[in-house]
Structures are given as structure tokens and as C-alpha cells.
XYZ file of N, CA and C in Angstrom:
480
model
N 0.838 -1.184 0.003
C -0.002 0.000 -0.002
C 0.882 1.243 -0.001
N 0.580 2.208 -0.841
C 1.385 3.424 -0.898
C 0.772 4.492 0.001
N 1.600 5.437 0.350
C 1.188 6.560 1.185
C 0.214 7.443 0.400
N -0.715 8.068 1.081
C -1.649 8.970 0.401
C -0.926 10.247 -0.020
N -1.487 10.914 -1.008
C -0.912 12.183 -1.500
C -0.800 13.200 -0.371
N -1.839 13.309 0.467
C -1.824 14.269 1.572
C -0.772 13.908 2.611
N -0.635 12.623 2.956
C 0.382 12.212 3.923
C 1.785 12.439 3.375
N 1.953 12.149 2.096
C 3.254 12.367 1.461
C 3.636 13.850 1.513
N 2.701 14.707 1.111
C 2.939 16.147 1.123
C 3.250 16.635 2.546
N 2.487 16.178 3.523
C 2.688 16.578 4.931
C 4.060 16.135 5.441
N 4.463 14.930 5.123
C 5.771 14.437 5.549
C 6.902 15.271 4.950
N 6.803 15.606 3.665
C 7.878 16.354 3.011
C 7.931 17.818 3.433
N 6.860 18.331 4.017
C 6.891 19.706 4.555
C 7.926 19.835 5.663
N 8.352 18.702 6.215
C 9.307 18.714 7.321
C 10.759 18.655 6.849
N 10.966 18.761 5.557
C 12.310 18.807 4.994
C 12.617 20.275 4.683
N 13.577 20.855 5.405
C 13.995 22.235 5.127
C 14.887 22.221 3.892
N 14.679 23.198 3.018
C 15.491 23.273 1.803
C 15.810 24.709 1.464
N 16.807 24.860 0.625
C 17.073 26.143 0.015
C 16.041 26.357 -1.085
N 16.082 27.534 -1.685
C 15.099 27.877 -2.717
C 15.842 28.301 -3.979
N 15.427 27.749 -5.102
C 15.999 28.135 -6.381
C 14.892 28.600 -7.325
N 15.291 29.422 -8.269
C 14.457 29.723 -9.426
C 15.275 29.277 -10.628
N 14.657 28.452 -11.462
C 15.337 27.945 -12.639
C 14.768 28.662 -13.858
N 15.666 29.179 -14.703
C 15.263 29.980 -15.860
C 15.741 29.334 -17.151
N 14.999 29.602 -18.217
C 15.344 29.114 -19.554
C 14.593 29.943 -20.586
N 14.717 29.579 -21.836
C 13.937 30.155 -22.941
C 13.307 29.010 -23.702
N 12.116 29.248 -24.253
C 11.499 28.222 -25.098
C 12.020 28.361 -26.528
N 11.528 27.512 -27.391
C 11.973 27.481 -28.794
C 11.764 28.823 -29.485
N 10.730 29.567 -29.107
C 10.428 30.869 -29.709
C 11.240 32.005 -29.090
N 12.017 31.711 -28.057
C 12.842 32.732 -27.413
C 12.163 33.413 -26.237
N 10.958 32.969 -25.861
C 10.264 33.544 -24.696
C 10.914 33.064 -23.410
N 11.009 33.989 -22.441
C 11.617 33.664 -21.153
C 10.674 32.849 -20.280
N 11.240 31.894 -19.559
C 10.487 31.061 -18.624
C 11.298 30.891 -17.346
N 10.591 30.810 -16.242
C 11.231 30.552 -14.966
C 10.236 29.965 -13.997
N 10.754 29.192 -13.047
C 9.908 28.515 -12.081
C 10.672 28.311 -10.785
N 9.989 28.501 -9.660
C 10.593 28.214 -8.357
C 10.685 26.693 -8.197
N 11.873 26.224 -7.853
C 12.120 24.799 -7.736
C 12.822 24.511 -6.418
N 12.190 23.671 -5.595
C 12.866 23.237 -4.361
C 13.460 21.848 -4.539
N 13.052 21.132 -5.583
C 13.598 19.801 -5.864
C 14.859 19.961 -6.692
N 15.949 20.249 -6.012
C 17.262 20.522 -6.610
C 18.300 19.787 -5.775
N 19.273 19.167 -6.440
C 20.292 18.440 -5.701
C 21.555 18.307 -6.555
N 22.688 18.224 -5.880
C 23.916 17.868 -6.587
C 23.876 16.366 -6.867
N 24.507 15.956 -7.960
C 24.539 14.555 -8.350
C 25.962 14.037 -8.376
N 26.877 14.795 -8.998
C 28.229 14.321 -9.228
C 29.208 15.489 -9.217
N 30.405 15.224 -8.722
C 31.470 16.232 -8.754
C 32.241 16.161 -10.068
N 32.438 14.953 -10.583
C 33.198 14.747 -11.824
C 32.384 13.858 -12.748
N 31.699 14.354 -13.738
C 31.541 15.758 -14.085
C 30.582 16.452 -13.111
N 30.590 17.790 -13.104
C 29.724 18.536 -12.180
C 28.261 18.480 -12.628
N 27.497 17.572 -12.015
C 26.107 17.369 -12.389
C 25.166 17.738 -11.260
N 24.015 18.265 -11.632
C 22.928 18.569 -10.700
C 21.654 17.975 -11.266
N 20.602 17.973 -10.419
C 19.293 17.592 -10.947
C 18.244 18.536 -10.423
N 17.214 18.704 -11.224
C 16.019 19.455 -10.844
C 14.811 18.627 -11.262
N 13.723 18.804 -10.553
C 12.481 18.115 -10.893
C 11.409 19.176 -11.139
N 10.750 19.079 -12.291
C 9.728 20.055 -12.667
C 8.433 19.319 -12.973
N 7.348 19.804 -12.358
C 6.035 19.203 -12.561
C 5.636 19.313 -14.030
N 5.142 18.226 -14.571
C 4.761 18.187 -15.984
C 3.635 19.162 -16.303
N 2.795 19.491 -15.328
C 1.694 20.417 -15.548
C 2.073 21.873 -15.411
N 3.318 22.156 -15.037
C 3.771 23.544 -14.871
C 3.809 24.245 -16.213
N 3.447 25.517 -16.203
C 3.400 26.296 -17.439
C 4.731 26.399 -18.166
N 5.836 26.249 -17.449
C 7.171 26.351 -18.057
C 7.762 25.007 -18.438
N 7.085 23.908 -18.119
C 7.670 22.576 -18.350
C 8.125 22.401 -19.798
N 7.280 22.808 -20.749
C 7.628 22.629 -22.154
C 8.942 23.304 -22.527
N 9.230 24.450 -21.918
C 10.447 25.189 -22.245
C 11.701 24.413 -21.848
N 11.619 23.662 -20.758
C 12.766 22.858 -20.314
C 12.933 21.613 -21.183
N 11.855 21.187 -21.836
C 11.946 20.097 -22.805
C 12.574 20.630 -24.101
N 12.182 21.845 -24.519
C 12.616 22.413 -25.788
C 14.058 22.920 -25.777
N 14.564 23.341 -24.626
C 15.879 23.959 -24.571
C 16.775 23.173 -23.611
N 17.957 22.822 -24.075
C 18.919 22.106 -23.234
C 19.601 23.018 -22.229
N 19.493 24.344 -22.381
C 20.196 25.293 -21.522
C 19.261 25.851 -20.463
N 19.769 25.960 -19.229
C 19.018 26.569 -18.154
C 19.970 27.077 -17.086
N 19.464 27.954 -16.223
C 20.267 28.477 -15.122
C 19.523 28.225 -13.822
N 20.237 27.676 -12.868
C 19.705 27.519 -11.517
C 20.189 28.719 -10.730
N 19.252 29.493 -10.188
C 19.542 30.685 -9.394
C 19.243 30.336 -7.946
N 20.286 30.227 -7.125
C 20.113 29.904 -5.707
C 19.849 31.222 -4.988
N 18.635 31.357 -4.447
C 18.180 32.653 -3.931
C 18.767 32.990 -2.565
N 18.962 34.299 -2.373
C 19.431 34.823 -1.084
C 18.239 35.104 -0.183
N 18.522 35.327 1.084
C 17.438 35.592 2.044
C 16.729 36.921 1.793
N 17.187 37.690 0.836
C 16.540 38.949 0.463
C 15.628 38.771 -0.748
N 15.430 37.536 -1.207
C 14.712 37.309 -2.460
C 13.442 36.467 -2.316
N 12.797 36.555 -1.171
C 11.525 35.846 -1.015
C 10.529 36.290 -2.086
N 10.492 37.587 -2.391
C 9.573 38.086 -3.418
C 9.846 37.450 -4.785
N 11.099 37.148 -5.079
C 11.455 36.492 -6.344
C 10.883 35.075 -6.363
N 11.081 34.353 -5.275
C 10.538 32.999 -5.178
C 9.029 32.999 -5.350
N 8.364 33.901 -4.657
C 6.895 33.970 -4.746
C 6.442 34.294 -6.171
N 7.118 35.205 -6.827
C 6.756 35.585 -8.194
C 6.879 34.398 -9.136
N 7.988 33.656 -9.033
C 8.211 32.553 -9.966
C 7.422 31.304 -9.581
N 6.869 31.258 -8.379
C 5.985 30.174 -7.973
C 4.550 30.444 -8.414
N 4.275 31.671 -8.846
C 2.913 32.056 -9.238
C 2.612 31.583 -10.662
N 1.377 31.768 -11.079
C 0.956 31.427 -12.439
C 0.995 32.649 -13.355
N 1.631 33.727 -12.895
C 1.724 34.947 -13.681
C 2.426 34.691 -15.010
N 1.972 35.354 -16.038
C 2.628 35.256 -17.348
C 3.811 36.226 -17.435
N 3.850 37.216 -16.564
C 4.892 38.252 -16.597
C 5.843 38.107 -15.407
N 6.381 36.931 -15.204
C 7.205 36.662 -14.023
C 8.476 37.505 -13.972
N 8.998 37.891 -15.117
C 10.274 38.611 -15.151
C 10.117 40.123 -14.976
N 8.885 40.643 -15.055
C 8.661 42.085 -14.924
C 9.063 42.538 -13.523
N 9.958 43.522 -13.457
C 10.412 44.062 -12.179
C 11.478 43.241 -11.484
N 11.912 42.136 -12.095
C 12.971 41.300 -11.518
C 14.253 41.605 -12.287
N 15.283 42.010 -11.563
C 16.548 42.348 -12.210
C 17.257 41.083 -12.669
N 17.581 41.046 -13.965
C 18.297 39.913 -14.547
C 19.452 40.415 -15.398
N 20.336 39.496 -15.715
C 21.413 39.746 -16.669
C 21.526 38.478 -17.507
N 22.007 38.621 -18.711
C 22.134 37.458 -19.572
C 23.350 36.640 -19.161
N 23.146 35.343 -18.965
C 24.250 34.450 -18.663
C 25.097 34.195 -19.901
N 26.242 33.574 -19.729
C 27.104 33.297 -20.877
C 26.462 32.314 -21.840
N 25.417 31.589 -21.383
C 24.699 30.664 -22.257
C 23.453 31.299 -22.883
N 23.276 32.617 -22.685
C 22.156 33.327 -23.293
C 20.851 33.254 -22.516
N 20.865 32.595 -21.372
C 19.686 32.435 -20.530
C 19.725 33.517 -19.450
N 18.579 34.068 -19.040
C 18.623 35.094 -17.997
C 19.000 34.511 -16.631
N 19.914 35.199 -15.967
C 20.250 34.832 -14.588
C 19.700 35.919 -13.685
N 19.249 35.536 -12.510
C 18.637 36.472 -11.593
C 19.720 37.173 -10.783
N 19.725 38.503 -10.869
C 20.709 39.304 -10.134
C 20.437 39.208 -8.646
N 21.499 39.239 -7.850
C 21.370 39.193 -6.399
C 21.287 37.796 -5.824
N 21.245 36.771 -6.670
C 21.214 35.395 -6.182
C 22.562 35.049 -5.567
N 22.559 34.085 -4.646
C 23.822 33.625 -4.049
C 24.704 32.946 -5.080
N 24.078 32.217 -5.980
C 24.819 31.551 -7.040
C 23.927 31.414 -8.268
N 24.553 31.505 -9.418
C 23.898 31.268 -10.700
C 24.683 30.129 -11.364
N 24.020 29.005 -11.564
C 24.664 27.833 -12.147
C 24.157 27.655 -13.566
N 25.015 27.910 -14.531
C 24.651 27.794 -15.940
C 24.833 26.345 -16.362
N 23.737 25.731 -16.810
C 23.722 24.289 -17.039
C 23.292 23.938 -18.454
N 23.730 22.748 -18.851
C 23.283 22.128 -20.103
C 22.677 20.771 -19.731
N 21.431 20.557 -20.181
C 20.765 19.283 -19.890
C 21.518 18.135 -20.533
N 21.805 17.124 -19.724
C 22.471 15.919 -20.207
C 21.476 14.767 -20.378
N 20.534 14.673 -19.418
C 19.573 13.576 -19.401
C 18.246 14.073 -18.851
N 17.181 13.380 -19.184
C 15.899 13.625 -18.521
C 15.210 12.285 -18.333
N 14.452 12.198 -17.246
C 13.779 10.959 -16.866
C 12.347 11.255 -16.464
N 11.480 10.289 -16.694
C 10.125 10.364 -16.186
C 10.183 10.116 -14.679
N 9.492 10.926 -13.922
C 9.431 10.769 -12.478
C 8.015 10.983 -11.984
N 7.094 10.111 -12.360
C 5.695 10.288 -11.979
C 5.113 11.518 -12.641
N 4.609 12.454 -11.834
C 4.017 13.672 -12.412
C 5.070 14.772 -12.633
N 6.347 14.443 -12.482
C 7.450 15.364 -12.728
C 8.398 14.796 -13.785
N 9.215 15.660 -14.359
C 10.350 15.251 -15.171
C 11.605 15.589 -14.387
N 12.521 14.648 -14.342
C 13.805 14.842 -13.664
C 14.811 15.224 -14.734
N 15.390 16.408 -14.602
C 16.386 16.889 -15.543
C 17.753 16.853 -14.869
N 18.718 16.223 -15.522
C 20.095 16.196 -15.028
C 20.898 17.134 -15.934
N 21.572 18.105 -15.308
C 22.331 19.066 -16.076
C 23.776 19.114 -15.645
N 24.634 19.408 -16.598
C 26.060 19.615 -16.301
C 26.296 21.117 -16.148
N 26.949 21.506 -15.067
C 27.244 22.915 -14.827
C 28.419 23.322 -15.704
N 28.184 24.323 -16.549
C 29.223 24.808 -17.447
C 29.887 26.080 -16.943
N 29.194 26.811 -16.070
C 29.746 28.057 -15.533
C 28.977 28.385 -14.250
N 29.643 29.056 -13.329
C 28.950 29.484 -12.113
C 29.416 30.872 -11.717
N 28.505 31.608 -11.134
C 28.800 32.924 -10.558
C 28.338 32.844 -9.112
N 29.208 33.229 -8.196
C 28.910 33.094 -6.767
C 29.032 34.447 -6.094
N 28.058 34.748 -5.203
C 28.052 36.002 -4.443
C 27.936 35.682 -2.949
N 28.445 36.568 -2.108
C 28.305 36.342 -0.658
C 26.871 36.601 -0.205
N 26.525 36.040 0.926
C 25.203 36.269 1.491
C 24.692 35.045 2.208
N 23.425 35.094 2.587
C 22.775 33.991 3.289
C 21.640 33.456 2.426
N 21.329 32.156 2.544
C 20.302 31.566 1.692
C 18.883 31.829 2.172
N 17.959 31.818 1.235
C 16.538 31.787 1.532
C 16.180 30.329 1.801
N 15.458 30.087 2.886
C 15.072 28.731 3.264
C 13.566 28.553 3.156
N 13.134 27.303 3.008
C 11.719 26.977 2.975
C 11.502 25.759 3.861
N 10.555 25.898 4.816
C 10.283 24.817 5.752
C 8.821 24.875 6.198
N 8.142 23.768 6.126
C 6.781 23.633 6.628
C 5.836 24.710 6.084
N 6.017 25.023 4.802
C 5.132 25.978 4.149
C 5.474 27.437 4.360
N 6.646 27.720 4.958
C 7.037 29.099 5.251
C 8.477 29.354 4.828
N 8.750 30.602 4.492
C 10.109 31.010 4.196
C 10.819 31.350 5.505
N 12.147 31.194 5.503
C 12.924 31.499 6.680
C 14.333 31.912 6.306
N 15.080 32.281 7.320
C 16.460 32.740 7.135
C 17.349 32.087 8.193
N 18.622 31.977 7.878
C 19.612 31.567 8.858
C 19.961 32.808 9.668
N 19.854 32.701 10.964
C 20.130 33.872 11.811
C 21.616 34.175 11.926
N 22.453 33.144 11.952
C 23.905 33.318 12.010
C 24.545 32.462 10.937
N 25.718 32.881 10.507
C 26.478 31.992 9.621
C 26.971 30.824 10.444
N 26.800 29.639 9.916
C 27.219 28.436 10.624
C 28.664 28.127 10.356
């Protein structure tokens, strides 16, 4: 017997995570971005990461169409960015400061890190697609991370 959807969701609310916004462009060149908490490192050699994106998300098709994307690891000053990219708004980039990454994808300014990636593999993962990307370039800034736990945003009070 498998766990119910509600029990599964409730159990995972107890996993604290950092917050990322992943950006890309679709085949027509339109910008897409989505808040993603399902992000993890996979390998050091080569430098691989993974993200999981719900198949029903409005931006899902763009990640299928384009092998290039940027993972923006948000700072504790960017809760508004996370909320914007978690919304169903069509104008997610309006009022959000970005710069073009070396791969031509928008990177979010002020993020702790911008990881410029090329998709290597994708897998079916139930109602999500698992994308494995190789990091081709990174930009790192000082600061503290934005955290998400039990349905709320939070901050680290001290550097550990």
C-alpha cells in the first residue's frame, strides 16, 4: 500500500530546503522561470545537478525544448522572487533584475549563485520530469540563503 498524496505532502513539509528559481527560454525565445525546491547535486566529476519540474507547470515545455538553463540559488533577500516565480503569472520577469548568462539564458541578479547548465539527461518521475544538467559556468556572491520549511520562508540567523 502506498502513502496517500496528503500524507506524502505533509511528511515532506518537514524537509527544510534552500530555494531556487530555474530559468530558460523556449523554442520561440520567450523567457520562462519557475521556483524549484527539488534541486540536488549529483556528481562532482563531471559537475552534475538535478532538478524536478512538474509536468503540468506552465514552463515545463520550455525545459523540454531547450537544453540550456540556469539555476539561481536565492538569497534571504529574495523571497519576493521565489513567490513571483511560484505564481501562475505570465509576466514573471517584470520588475525582476536579470542579466544574460554566458549561455544566453537570464540569470537572476542578487542570487547567491547562478549555475549555468546544459541538460544531459531527462527521466520520467511520476508527475514530474527529472532533468540532469552539467554545470558549465557558475557565478557566486556572498550572502545567506533563503530557506523553505513547513510551508514558510525563513532565514539563517547566524552563519554556521
